[in-house]
mmCIF file with all atom_site columns, C-alpha atoms and ligand atoms in Angstrom:
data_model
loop_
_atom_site.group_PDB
_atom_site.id
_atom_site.type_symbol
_atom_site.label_atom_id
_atom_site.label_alt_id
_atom_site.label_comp_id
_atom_site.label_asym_id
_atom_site.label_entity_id
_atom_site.label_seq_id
_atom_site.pdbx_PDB_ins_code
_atom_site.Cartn_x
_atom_site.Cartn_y
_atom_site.Cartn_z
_atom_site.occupancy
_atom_site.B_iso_or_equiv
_atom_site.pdbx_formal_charge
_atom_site.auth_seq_id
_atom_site.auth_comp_id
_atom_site.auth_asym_id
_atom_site.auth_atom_id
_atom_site.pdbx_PDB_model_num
ATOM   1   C  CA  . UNK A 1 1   ? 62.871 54.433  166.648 1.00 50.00 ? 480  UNK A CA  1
ATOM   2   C  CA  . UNK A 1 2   ? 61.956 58.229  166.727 1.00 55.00 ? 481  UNK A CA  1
ATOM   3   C  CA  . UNK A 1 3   ? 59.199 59.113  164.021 1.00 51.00 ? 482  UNK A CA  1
ATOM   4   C  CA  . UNK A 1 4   ? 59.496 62.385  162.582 1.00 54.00 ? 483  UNK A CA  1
ATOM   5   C  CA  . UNK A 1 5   ? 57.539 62.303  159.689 1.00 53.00 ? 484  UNK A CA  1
ATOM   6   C  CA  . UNK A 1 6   ? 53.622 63.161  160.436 1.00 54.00 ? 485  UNK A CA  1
ATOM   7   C  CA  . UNK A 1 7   ? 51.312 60.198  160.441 1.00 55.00 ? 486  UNK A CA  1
ATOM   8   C  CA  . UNK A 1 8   ? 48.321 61.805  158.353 1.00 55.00 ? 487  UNK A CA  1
ATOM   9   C  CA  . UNK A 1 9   ? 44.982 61.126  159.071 1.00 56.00 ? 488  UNK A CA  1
ATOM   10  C  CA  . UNK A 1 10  ? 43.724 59.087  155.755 1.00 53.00 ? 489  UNK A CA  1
ATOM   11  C  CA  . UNK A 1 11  ? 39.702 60.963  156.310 1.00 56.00 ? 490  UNK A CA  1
ATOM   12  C  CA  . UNK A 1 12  ? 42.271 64.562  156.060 1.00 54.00 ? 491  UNK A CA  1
ATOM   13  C  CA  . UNK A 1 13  ? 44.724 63.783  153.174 1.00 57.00 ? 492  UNK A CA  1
ATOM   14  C  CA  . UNK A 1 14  ? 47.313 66.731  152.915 1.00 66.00 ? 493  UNK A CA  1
ATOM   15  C  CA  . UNK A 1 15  ? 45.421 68.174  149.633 1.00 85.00 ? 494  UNK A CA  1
ATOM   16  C  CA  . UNK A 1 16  ? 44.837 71.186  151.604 1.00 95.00 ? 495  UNK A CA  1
ATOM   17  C  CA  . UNK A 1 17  ? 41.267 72.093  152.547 1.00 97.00 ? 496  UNK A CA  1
ATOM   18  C  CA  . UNK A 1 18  ? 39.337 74.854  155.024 1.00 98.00 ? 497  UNK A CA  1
ATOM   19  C  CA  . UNK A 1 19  ? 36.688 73.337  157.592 1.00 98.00 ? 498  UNK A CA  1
ATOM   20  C  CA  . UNK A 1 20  ? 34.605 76.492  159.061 1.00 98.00 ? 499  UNK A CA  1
ATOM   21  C  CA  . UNK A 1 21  ? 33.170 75.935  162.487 1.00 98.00 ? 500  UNK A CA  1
ATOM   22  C  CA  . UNK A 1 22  ? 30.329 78.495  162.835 1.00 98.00 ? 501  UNK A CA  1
ATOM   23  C  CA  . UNK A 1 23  ? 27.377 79.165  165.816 1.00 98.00 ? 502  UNK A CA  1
ATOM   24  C  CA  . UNK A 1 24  ? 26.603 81.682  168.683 1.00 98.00 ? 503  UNK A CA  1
ATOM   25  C  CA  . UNK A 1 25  ? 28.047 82.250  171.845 1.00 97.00 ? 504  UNK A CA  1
ATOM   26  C  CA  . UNK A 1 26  ? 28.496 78.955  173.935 1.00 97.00 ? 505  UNK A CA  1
ATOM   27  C  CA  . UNK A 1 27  ? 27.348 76.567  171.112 1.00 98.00 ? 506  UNK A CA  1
ATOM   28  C  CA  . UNK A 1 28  ? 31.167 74.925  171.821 1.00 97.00 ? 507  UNK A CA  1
ATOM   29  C  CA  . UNK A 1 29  ? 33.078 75.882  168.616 1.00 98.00 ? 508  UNK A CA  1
ATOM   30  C  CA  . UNK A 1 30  ? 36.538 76.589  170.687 1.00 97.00 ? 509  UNK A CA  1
ATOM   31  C  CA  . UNK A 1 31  ? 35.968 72.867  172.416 1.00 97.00 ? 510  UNK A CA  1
ATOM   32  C  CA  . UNK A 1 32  ? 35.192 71.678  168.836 1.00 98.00 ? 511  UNK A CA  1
ATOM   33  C  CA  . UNK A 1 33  ? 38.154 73.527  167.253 1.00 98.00 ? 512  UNK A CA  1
ATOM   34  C  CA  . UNK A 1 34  ? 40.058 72.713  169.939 1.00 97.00 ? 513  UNK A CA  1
ATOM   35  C  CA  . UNK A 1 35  ? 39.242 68.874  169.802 1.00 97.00 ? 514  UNK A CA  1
ATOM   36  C  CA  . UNK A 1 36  ? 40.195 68.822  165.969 1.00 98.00 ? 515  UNK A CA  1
ATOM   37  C  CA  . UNK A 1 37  ? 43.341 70.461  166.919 1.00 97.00 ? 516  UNK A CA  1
ATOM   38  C  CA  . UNK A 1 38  ? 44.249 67.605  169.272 1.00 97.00 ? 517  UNK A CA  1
ATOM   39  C  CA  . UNK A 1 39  ? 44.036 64.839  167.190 1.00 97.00 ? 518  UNK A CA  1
ATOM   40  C  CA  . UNK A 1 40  ? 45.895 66.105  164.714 1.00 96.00 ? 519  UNK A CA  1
ATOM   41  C  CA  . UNK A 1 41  ? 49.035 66.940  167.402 1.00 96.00 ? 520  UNK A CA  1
ATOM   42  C  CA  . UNK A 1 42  ? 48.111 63.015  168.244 1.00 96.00 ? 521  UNK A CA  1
ATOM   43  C  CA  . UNK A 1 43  ? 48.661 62.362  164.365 1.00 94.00 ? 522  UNK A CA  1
ATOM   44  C  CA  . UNK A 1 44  ? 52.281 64.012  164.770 1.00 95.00 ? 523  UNK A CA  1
ATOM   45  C  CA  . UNK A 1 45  ? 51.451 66.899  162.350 1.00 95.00 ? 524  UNK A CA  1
ATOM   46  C  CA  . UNK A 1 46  ? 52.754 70.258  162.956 1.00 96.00 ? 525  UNK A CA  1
ATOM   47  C  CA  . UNK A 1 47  ? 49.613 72.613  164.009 1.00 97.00 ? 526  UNK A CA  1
ATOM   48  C  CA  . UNK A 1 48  ? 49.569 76.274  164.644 1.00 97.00 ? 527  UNK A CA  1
ATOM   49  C  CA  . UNK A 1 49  ? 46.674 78.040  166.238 1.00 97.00 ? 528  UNK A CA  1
ATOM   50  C  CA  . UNK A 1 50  ? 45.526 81.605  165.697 1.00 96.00 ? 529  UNK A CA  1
ATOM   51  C  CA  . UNK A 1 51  ? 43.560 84.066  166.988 1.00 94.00 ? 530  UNK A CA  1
ATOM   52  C  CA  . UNK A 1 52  ? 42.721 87.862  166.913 1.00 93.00 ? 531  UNK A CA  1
ATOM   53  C  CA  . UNK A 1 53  ? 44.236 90.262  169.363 1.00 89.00 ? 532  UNK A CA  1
ATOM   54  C  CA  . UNK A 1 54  ? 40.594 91.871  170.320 1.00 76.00 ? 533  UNK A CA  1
ATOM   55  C  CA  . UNK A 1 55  ? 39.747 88.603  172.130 1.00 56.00 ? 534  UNK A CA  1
ATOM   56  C  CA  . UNK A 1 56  ? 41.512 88.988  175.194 1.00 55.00 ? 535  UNK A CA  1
ATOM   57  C  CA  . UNK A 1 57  ? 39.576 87.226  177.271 1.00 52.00 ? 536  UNK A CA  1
ATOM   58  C  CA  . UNK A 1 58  ? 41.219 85.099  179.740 1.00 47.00 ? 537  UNK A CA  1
ATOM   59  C  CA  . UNK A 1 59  ? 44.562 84.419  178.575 1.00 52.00 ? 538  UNK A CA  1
ATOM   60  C  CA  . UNK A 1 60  ? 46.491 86.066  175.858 1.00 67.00 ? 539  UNK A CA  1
ATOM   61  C  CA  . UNK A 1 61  ? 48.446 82.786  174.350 1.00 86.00 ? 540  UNK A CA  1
ATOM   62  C  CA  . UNK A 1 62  ? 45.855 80.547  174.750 1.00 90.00 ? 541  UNK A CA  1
ATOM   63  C  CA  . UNK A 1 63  ? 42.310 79.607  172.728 1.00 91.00 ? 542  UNK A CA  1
ATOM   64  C  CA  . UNK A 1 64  ? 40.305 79.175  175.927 1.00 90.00 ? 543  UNK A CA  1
ATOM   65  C  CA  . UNK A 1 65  ? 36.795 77.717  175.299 1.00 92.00 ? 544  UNK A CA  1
ATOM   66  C  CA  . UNK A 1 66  ? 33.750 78.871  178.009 1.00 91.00 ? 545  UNK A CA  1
ATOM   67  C  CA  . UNK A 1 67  ? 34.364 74.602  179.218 1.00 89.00 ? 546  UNK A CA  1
ATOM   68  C  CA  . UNK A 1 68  ? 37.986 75.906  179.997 1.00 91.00 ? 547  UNK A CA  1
ATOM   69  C  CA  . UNK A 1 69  ? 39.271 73.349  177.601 1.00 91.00 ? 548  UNK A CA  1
ATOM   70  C  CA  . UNK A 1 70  ? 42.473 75.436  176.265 1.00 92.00 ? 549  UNK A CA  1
ATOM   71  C  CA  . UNK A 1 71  ? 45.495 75.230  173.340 1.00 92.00 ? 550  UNK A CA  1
ATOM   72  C  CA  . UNK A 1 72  ? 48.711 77.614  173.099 1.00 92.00 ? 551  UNK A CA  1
ATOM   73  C  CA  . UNK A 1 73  ? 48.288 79.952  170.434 1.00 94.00 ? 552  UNK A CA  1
ATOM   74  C  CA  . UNK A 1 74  ? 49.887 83.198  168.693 1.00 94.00 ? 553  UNK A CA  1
ATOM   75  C  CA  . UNK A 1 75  ? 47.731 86.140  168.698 1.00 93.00 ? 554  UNK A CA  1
ATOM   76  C  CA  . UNK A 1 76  ? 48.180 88.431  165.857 1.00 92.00 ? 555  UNK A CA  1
ATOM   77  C  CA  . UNK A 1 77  ? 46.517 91.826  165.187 1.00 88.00 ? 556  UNK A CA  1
ATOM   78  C  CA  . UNK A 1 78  ? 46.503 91.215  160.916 1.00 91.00 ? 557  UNK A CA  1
ATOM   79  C  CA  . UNK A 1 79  ? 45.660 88.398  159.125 1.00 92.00 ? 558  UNK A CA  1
ATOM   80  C  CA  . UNK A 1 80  ? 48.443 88.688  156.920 1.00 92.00 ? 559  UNK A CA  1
ATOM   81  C  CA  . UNK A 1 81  ? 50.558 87.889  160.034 1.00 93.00 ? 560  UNK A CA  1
ATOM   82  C  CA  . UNK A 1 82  ? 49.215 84.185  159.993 1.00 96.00 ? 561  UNK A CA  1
ATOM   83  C  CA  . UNK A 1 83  ? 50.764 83.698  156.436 1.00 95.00 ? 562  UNK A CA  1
ATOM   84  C  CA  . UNK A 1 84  ? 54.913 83.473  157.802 1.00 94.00 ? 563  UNK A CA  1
ATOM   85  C  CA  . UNK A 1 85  ? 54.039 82.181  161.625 1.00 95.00 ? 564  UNK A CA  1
ATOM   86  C  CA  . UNK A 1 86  ? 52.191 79.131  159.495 1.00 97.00 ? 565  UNK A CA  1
ATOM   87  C  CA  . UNK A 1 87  ? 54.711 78.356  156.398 1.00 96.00 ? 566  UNK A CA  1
ATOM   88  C  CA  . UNK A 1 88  ? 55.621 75.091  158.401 1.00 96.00 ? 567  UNK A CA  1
ATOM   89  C  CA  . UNK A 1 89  ? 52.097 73.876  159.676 1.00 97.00 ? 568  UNK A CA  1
ATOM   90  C  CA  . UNK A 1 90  ? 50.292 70.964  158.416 1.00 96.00 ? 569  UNK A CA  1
ATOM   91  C  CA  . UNK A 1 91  ? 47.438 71.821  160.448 1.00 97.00 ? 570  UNK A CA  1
ATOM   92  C  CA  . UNK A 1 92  ? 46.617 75.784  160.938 1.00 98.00 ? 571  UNK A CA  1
ATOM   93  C  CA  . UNK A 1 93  ? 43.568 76.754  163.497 1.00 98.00 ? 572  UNK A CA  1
ATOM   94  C  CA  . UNK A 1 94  ? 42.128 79.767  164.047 1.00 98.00 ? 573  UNK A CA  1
ATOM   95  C  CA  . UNK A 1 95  ? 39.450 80.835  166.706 1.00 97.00 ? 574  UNK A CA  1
ATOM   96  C  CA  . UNK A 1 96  ? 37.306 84.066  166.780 1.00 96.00 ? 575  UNK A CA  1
ATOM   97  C  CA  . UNK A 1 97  ? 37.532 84.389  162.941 1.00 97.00 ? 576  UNK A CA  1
ATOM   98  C  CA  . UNK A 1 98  ? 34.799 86.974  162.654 1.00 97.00 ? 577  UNK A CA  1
ATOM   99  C  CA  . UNK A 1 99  ? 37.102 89.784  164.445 1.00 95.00 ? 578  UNK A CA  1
ATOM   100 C  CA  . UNK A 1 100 ? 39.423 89.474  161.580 1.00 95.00 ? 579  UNK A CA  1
ATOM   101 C  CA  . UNK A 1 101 ? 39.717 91.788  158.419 1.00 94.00 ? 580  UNK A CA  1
ATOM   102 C  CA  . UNK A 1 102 ? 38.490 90.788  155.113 1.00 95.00 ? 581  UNK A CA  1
ATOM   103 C  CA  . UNK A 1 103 ? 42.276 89.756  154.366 1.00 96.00 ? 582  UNK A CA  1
ATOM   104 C  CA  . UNK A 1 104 ? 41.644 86.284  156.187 1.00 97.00 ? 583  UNK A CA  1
ATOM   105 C  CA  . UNK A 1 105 ? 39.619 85.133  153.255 1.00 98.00 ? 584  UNK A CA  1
ATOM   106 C  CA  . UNK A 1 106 ? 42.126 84.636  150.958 1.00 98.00 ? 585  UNK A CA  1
ATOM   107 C  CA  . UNK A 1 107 ? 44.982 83.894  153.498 1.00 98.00 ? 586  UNK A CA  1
ATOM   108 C  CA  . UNK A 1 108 ? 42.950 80.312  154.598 1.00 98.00 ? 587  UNK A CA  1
ATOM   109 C  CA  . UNK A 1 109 ? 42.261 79.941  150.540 1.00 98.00 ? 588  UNK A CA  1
ATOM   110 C  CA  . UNK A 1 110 ? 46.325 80.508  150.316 1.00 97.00 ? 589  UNK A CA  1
ATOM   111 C  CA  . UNK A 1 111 ? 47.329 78.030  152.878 1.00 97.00 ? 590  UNK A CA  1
ATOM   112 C  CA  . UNK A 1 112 ? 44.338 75.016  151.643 1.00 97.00 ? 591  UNK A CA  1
ATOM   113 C  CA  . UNK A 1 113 ? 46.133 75.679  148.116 1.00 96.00 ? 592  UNK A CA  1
ATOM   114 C  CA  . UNK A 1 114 ? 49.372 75.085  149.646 1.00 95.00 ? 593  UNK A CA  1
ATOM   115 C  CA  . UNK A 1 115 ? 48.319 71.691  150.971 1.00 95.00 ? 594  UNK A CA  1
ATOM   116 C  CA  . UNK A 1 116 ? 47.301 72.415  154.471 1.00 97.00 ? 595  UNK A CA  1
ATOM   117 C  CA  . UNK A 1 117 ? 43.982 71.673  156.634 1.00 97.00 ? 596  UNK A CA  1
ATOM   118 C  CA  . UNK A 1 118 ? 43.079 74.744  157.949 1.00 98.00 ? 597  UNK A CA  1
ATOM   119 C  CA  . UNK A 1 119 ? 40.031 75.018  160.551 1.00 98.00 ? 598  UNK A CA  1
ATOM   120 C  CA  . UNK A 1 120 ? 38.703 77.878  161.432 1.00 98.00 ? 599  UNK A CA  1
ATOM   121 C  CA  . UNK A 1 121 ? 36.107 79.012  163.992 1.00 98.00 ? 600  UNK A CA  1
ATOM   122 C  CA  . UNK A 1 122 ? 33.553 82.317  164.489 1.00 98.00 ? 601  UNK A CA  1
ATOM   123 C  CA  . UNK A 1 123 ? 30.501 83.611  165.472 1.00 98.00 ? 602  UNK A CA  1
ATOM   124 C  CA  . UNK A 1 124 ? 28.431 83.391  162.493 1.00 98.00 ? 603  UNK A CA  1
ATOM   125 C  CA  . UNK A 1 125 ? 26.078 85.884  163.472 1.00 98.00 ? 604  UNK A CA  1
ATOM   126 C  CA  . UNK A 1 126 ? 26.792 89.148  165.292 1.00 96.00 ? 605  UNK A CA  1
ATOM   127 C  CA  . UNK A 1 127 ? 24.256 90.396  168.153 1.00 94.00 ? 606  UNK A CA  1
ATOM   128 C  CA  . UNK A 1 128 ? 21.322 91.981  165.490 1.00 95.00 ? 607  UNK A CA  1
ATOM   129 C  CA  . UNK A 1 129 ? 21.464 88.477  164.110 1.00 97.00 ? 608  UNK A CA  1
ATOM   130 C  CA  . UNK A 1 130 ? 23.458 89.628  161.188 1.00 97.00 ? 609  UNK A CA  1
ATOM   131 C  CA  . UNK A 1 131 ? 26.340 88.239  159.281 1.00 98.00 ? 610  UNK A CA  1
ATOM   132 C  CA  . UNK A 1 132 ? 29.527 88.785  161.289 1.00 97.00 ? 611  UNK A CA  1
ATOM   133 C  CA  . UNK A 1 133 ? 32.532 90.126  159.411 1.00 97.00 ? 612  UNK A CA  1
ATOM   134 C  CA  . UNK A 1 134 ? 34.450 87.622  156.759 1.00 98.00 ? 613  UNK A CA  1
ATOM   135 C  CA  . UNK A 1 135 ? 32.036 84.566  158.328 1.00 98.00 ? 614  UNK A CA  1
ATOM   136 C  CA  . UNK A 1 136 ? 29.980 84.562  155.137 1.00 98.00 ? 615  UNK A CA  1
ATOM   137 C  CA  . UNK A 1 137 ? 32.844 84.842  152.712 1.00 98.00 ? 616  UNK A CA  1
ATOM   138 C  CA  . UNK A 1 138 ? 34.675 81.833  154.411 1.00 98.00 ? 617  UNK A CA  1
ATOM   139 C  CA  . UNK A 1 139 ? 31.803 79.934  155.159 1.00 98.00 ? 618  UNK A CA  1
ATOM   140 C  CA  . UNK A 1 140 ? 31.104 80.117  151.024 1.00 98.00 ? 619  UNK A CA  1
ATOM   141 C  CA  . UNK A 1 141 ? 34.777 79.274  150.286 1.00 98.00 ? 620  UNK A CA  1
ATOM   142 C  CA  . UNK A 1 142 ? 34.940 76.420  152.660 1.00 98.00 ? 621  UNK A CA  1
ATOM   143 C  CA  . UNK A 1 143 ? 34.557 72.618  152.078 1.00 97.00 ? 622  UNK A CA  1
ATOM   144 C  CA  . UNK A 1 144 ? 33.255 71.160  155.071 1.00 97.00 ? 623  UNK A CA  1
ATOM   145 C  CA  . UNK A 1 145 ? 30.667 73.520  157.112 1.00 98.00 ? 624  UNK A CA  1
ATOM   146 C  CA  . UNK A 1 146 ? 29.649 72.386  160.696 1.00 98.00 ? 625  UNK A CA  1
ATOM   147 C  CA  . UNK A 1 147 ? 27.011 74.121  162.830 1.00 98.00 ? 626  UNK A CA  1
ATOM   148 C  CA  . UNK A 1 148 ? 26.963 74.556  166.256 1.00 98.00 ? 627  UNK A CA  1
ATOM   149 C  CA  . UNK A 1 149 ? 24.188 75.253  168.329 1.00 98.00 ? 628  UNK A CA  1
ATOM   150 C  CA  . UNK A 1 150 ? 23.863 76.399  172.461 1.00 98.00 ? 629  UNK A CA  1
ATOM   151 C  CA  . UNK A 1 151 ? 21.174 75.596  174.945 1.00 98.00 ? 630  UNK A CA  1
ATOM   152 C  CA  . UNK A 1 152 ? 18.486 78.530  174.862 1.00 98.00 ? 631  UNK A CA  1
ATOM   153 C  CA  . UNK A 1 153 ? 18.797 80.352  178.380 1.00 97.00 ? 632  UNK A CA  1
ATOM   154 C  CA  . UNK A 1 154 ? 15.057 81.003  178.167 1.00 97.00 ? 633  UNK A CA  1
ATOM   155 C  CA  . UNK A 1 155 ? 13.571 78.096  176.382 1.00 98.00 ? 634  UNK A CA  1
ATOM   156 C  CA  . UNK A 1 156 ? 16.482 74.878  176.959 1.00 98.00 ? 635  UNK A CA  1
ATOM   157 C  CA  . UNK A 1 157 ? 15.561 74.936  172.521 1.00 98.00 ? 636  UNK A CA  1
ATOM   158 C  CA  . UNK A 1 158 ? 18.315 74.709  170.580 1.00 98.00 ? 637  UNK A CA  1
ATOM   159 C  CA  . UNK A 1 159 ? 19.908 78.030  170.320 1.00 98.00 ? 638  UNK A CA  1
ATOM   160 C  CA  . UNK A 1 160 ? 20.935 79.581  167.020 1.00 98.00 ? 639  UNK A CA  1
ATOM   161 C  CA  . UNK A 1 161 ? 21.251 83.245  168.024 1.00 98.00 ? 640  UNK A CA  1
ATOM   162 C  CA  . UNK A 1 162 ? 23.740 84.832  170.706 1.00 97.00 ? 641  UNK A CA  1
ATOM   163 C  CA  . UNK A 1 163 ? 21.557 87.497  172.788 1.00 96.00 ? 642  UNK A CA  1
ATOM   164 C  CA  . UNK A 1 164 ? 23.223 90.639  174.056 1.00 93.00 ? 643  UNK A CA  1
ATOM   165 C  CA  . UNK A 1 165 ? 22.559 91.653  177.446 1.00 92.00 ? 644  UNK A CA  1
ATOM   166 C  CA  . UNK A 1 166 ? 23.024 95.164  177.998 1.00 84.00 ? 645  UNK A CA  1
ATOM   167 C  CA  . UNK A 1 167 ? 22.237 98.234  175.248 1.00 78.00 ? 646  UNK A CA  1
ATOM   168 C  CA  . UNK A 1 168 ? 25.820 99.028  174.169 1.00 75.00 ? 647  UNK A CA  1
ATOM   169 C  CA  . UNK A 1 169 ? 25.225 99.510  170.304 1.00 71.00 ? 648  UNK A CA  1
ATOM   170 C  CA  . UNK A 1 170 ? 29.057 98.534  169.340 1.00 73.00 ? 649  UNK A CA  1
ATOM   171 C  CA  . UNK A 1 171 ? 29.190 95.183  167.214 1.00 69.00 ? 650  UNK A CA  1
ATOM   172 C  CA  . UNK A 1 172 ? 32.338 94.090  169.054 1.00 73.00 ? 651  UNK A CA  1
ATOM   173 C  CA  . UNK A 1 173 ? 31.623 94.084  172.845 1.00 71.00 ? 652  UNK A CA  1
ATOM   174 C  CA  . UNK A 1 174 ? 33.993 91.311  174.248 1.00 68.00 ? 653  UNK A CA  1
ATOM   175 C  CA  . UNK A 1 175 ? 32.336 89.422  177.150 1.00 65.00 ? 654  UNK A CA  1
ATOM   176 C  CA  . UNK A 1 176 ? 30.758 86.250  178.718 1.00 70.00 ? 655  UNK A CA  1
ATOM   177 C  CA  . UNK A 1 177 ? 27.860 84.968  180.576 1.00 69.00 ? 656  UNK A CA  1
ATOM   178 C  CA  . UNK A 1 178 ? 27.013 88.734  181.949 1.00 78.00 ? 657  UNK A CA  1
ATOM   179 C  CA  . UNK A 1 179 ? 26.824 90.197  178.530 1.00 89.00 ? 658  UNK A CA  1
ATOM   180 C  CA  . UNK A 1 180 ? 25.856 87.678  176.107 1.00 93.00 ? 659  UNK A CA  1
ATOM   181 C  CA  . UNK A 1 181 ? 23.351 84.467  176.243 1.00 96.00 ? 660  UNK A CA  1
ATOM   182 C  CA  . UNK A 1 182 ? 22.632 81.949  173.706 1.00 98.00 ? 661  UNK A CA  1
ATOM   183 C  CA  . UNK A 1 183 ? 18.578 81.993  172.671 1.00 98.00 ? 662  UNK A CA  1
ATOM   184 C  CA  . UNK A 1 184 ? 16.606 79.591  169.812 1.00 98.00 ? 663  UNK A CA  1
ATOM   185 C  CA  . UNK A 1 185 ? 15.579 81.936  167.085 1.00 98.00 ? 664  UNK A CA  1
ATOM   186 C  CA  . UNK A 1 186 ? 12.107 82.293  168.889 1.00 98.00 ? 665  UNK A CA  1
ATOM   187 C  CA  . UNK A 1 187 ? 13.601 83.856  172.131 1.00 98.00 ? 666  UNK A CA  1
ATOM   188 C  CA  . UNK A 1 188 ? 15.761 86.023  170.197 1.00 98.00 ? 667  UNK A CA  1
ATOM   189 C  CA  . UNK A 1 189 ? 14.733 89.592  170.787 1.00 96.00 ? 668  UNK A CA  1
ATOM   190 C  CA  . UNK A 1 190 ? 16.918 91.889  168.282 1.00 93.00 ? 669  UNK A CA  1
ATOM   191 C  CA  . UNK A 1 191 ? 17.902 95.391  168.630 1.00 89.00 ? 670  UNK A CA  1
ATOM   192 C  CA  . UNK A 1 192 ? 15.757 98.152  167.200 1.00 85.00 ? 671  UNK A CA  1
ATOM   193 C  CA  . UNK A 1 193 ? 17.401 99.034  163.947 1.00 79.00 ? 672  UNK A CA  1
ATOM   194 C  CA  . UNK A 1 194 ? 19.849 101.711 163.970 1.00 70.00 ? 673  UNK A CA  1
ATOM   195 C  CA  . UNK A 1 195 ? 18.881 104.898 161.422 1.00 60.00 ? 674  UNK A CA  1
HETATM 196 P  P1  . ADP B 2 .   ? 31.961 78.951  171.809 1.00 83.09 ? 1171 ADP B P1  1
HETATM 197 O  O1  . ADP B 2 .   ? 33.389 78.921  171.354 1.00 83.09 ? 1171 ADP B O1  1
HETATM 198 O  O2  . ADP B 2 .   ? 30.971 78.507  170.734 1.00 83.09 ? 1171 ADP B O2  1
HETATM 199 O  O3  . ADP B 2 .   ? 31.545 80.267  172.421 1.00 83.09 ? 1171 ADP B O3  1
HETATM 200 P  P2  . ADP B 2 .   ? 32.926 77.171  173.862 1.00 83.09 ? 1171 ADP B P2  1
HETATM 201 O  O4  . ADP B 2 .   ? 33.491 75.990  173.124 1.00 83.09 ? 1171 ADP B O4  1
HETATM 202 O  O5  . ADP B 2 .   ? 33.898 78.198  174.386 1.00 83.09 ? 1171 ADP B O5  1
HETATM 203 O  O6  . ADP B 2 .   ? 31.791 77.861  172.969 1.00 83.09 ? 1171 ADP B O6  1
HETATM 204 O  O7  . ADP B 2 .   ? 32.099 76.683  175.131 1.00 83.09 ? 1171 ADP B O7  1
HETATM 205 C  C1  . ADP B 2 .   ? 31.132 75.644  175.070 1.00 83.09 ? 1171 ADP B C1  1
HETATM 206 C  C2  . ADP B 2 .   ? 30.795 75.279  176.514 1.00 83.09 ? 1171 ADP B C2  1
HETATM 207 O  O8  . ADP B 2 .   ? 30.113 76.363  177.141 1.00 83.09 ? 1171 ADP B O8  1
HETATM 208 C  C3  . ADP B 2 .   ? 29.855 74.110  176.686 1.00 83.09 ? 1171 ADP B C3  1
HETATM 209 O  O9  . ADP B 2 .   ? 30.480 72.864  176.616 1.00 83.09 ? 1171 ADP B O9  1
HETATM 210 C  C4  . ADP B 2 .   ? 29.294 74.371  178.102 1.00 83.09 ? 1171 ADP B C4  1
HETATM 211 O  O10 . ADP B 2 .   ? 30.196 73.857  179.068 1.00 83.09 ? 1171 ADP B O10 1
HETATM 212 C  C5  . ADP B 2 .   ? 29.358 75.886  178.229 1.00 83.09 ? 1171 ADP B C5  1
HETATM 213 N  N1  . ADP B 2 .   ? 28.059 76.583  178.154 1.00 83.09 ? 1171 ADP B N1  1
HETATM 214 C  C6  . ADP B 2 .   ? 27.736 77.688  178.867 1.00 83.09 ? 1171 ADP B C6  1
HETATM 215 N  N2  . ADP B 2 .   ? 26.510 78.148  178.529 1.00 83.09 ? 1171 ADP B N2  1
HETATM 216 C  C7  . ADP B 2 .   ? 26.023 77.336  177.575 1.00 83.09 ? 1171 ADP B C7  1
HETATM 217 C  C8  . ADP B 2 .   ? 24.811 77.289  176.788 1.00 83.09 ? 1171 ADP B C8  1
HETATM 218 N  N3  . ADP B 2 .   ? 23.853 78.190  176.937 1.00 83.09 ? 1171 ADP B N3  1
HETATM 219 N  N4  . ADP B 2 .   ? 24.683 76.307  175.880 1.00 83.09 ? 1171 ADP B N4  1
HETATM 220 C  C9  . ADP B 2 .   ? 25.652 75.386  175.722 1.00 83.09 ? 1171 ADP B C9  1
HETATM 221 N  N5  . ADP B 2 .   ? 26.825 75.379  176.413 1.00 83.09 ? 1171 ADP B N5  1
HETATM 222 C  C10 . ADP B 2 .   ? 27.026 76.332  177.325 1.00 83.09 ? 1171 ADP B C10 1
HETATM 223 MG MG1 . MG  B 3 .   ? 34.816 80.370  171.194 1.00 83.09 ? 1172 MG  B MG1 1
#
């Protein structure tokens, strides 16, 4: 017998909710997105994965986390573009959240009203140690809130705070292990504030 109806997960009823996973470089939010993402294809529900068109690290229709752990996804350059690639989803992900506009606030509460789980994932903090982009806003509008925290470089702490490298002053600077390393609060040496 073929199934084609979804088996949903009884802990994820199809009421329609927004999980936020939120931390600093290498604290594993992409693994952890990616992990949710999984088990729901397992359940036989109908996921679809976004993720800005800035990120362009390492593969352009994939989430790839630092681990290399990796999931097919569309990359779109708008948030409203999310809206008609999910209409069919039961499950919508999306990675790098904090490189979209504003718009994505309202398009995740859109898609939880319309019944579907939607988890997305973003640096919560941006390399001053200041709220990154819609982060905030979706991490206020969101029902379930997980944390994620790195291994400080420096200290082998816990590390809450992503620590930029070099002295560019732009807030987006995509990059990896030679720009960027993860550092507990006390480690974290912020840039001098800009006039
Ligand atoms: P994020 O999406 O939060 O940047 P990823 O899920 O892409 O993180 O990667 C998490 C993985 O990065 C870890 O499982 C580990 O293999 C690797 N990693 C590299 N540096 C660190 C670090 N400082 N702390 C924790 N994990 C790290
Ligand atoms: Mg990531």
């Amino acid at each position: 017998m073929t199934v084609t109806q979804p088996i949903h997960n009884p802990t994820h009823p199809p009421y329609g909710s927004i999980e936020v996973i939120a931390g600093c470089m290498f604290s594993g939010k992409t693994e952890e997105l990616i992990r949710r993402l999984r088990r729901a294809q397992i359940a036989r529900q109908r996921v679809e994965i976004f993720k800005p068109s800035i990120d362009d690290r390492y593969s352009t229709t994939e989430v790839v986390s630092h681990s290399q752990v990796k999931i097919e996804s569309h990359v779109v350059a708008h948030s409203r573009d999310i809206m008609r690639l999910a209409a069919d989803a039961d499950v919508v992900g999306i990675d790098e959240a904090q490189f979209f506009d504003e718009g994505i606030v309202e398009i995740c509460e859109t898609l939880a009203n319309q019944g579907k789980r939607v988890i997305v994932a973003g640096l919560d903090l941006d390399y001053r140690g200041k709220p990154f982009g819609p982060m905030p806003h979706l991490m206020a509008v969101a029902e379930y809130v997980t944390k994620t925290l790195a291994v400080c470089m420096q200290s082998g702490l816990p590390a809450s705070r992503t620590q930029r490298l070099s002295a560019n002053k732009e807030v987006v600077v995509v990059g990896h292990t030679d720009q960027y390393e993860a550092r507990h609060r006390k480690f974290f040496e912020p840039p001098p504030a800009q006039p």
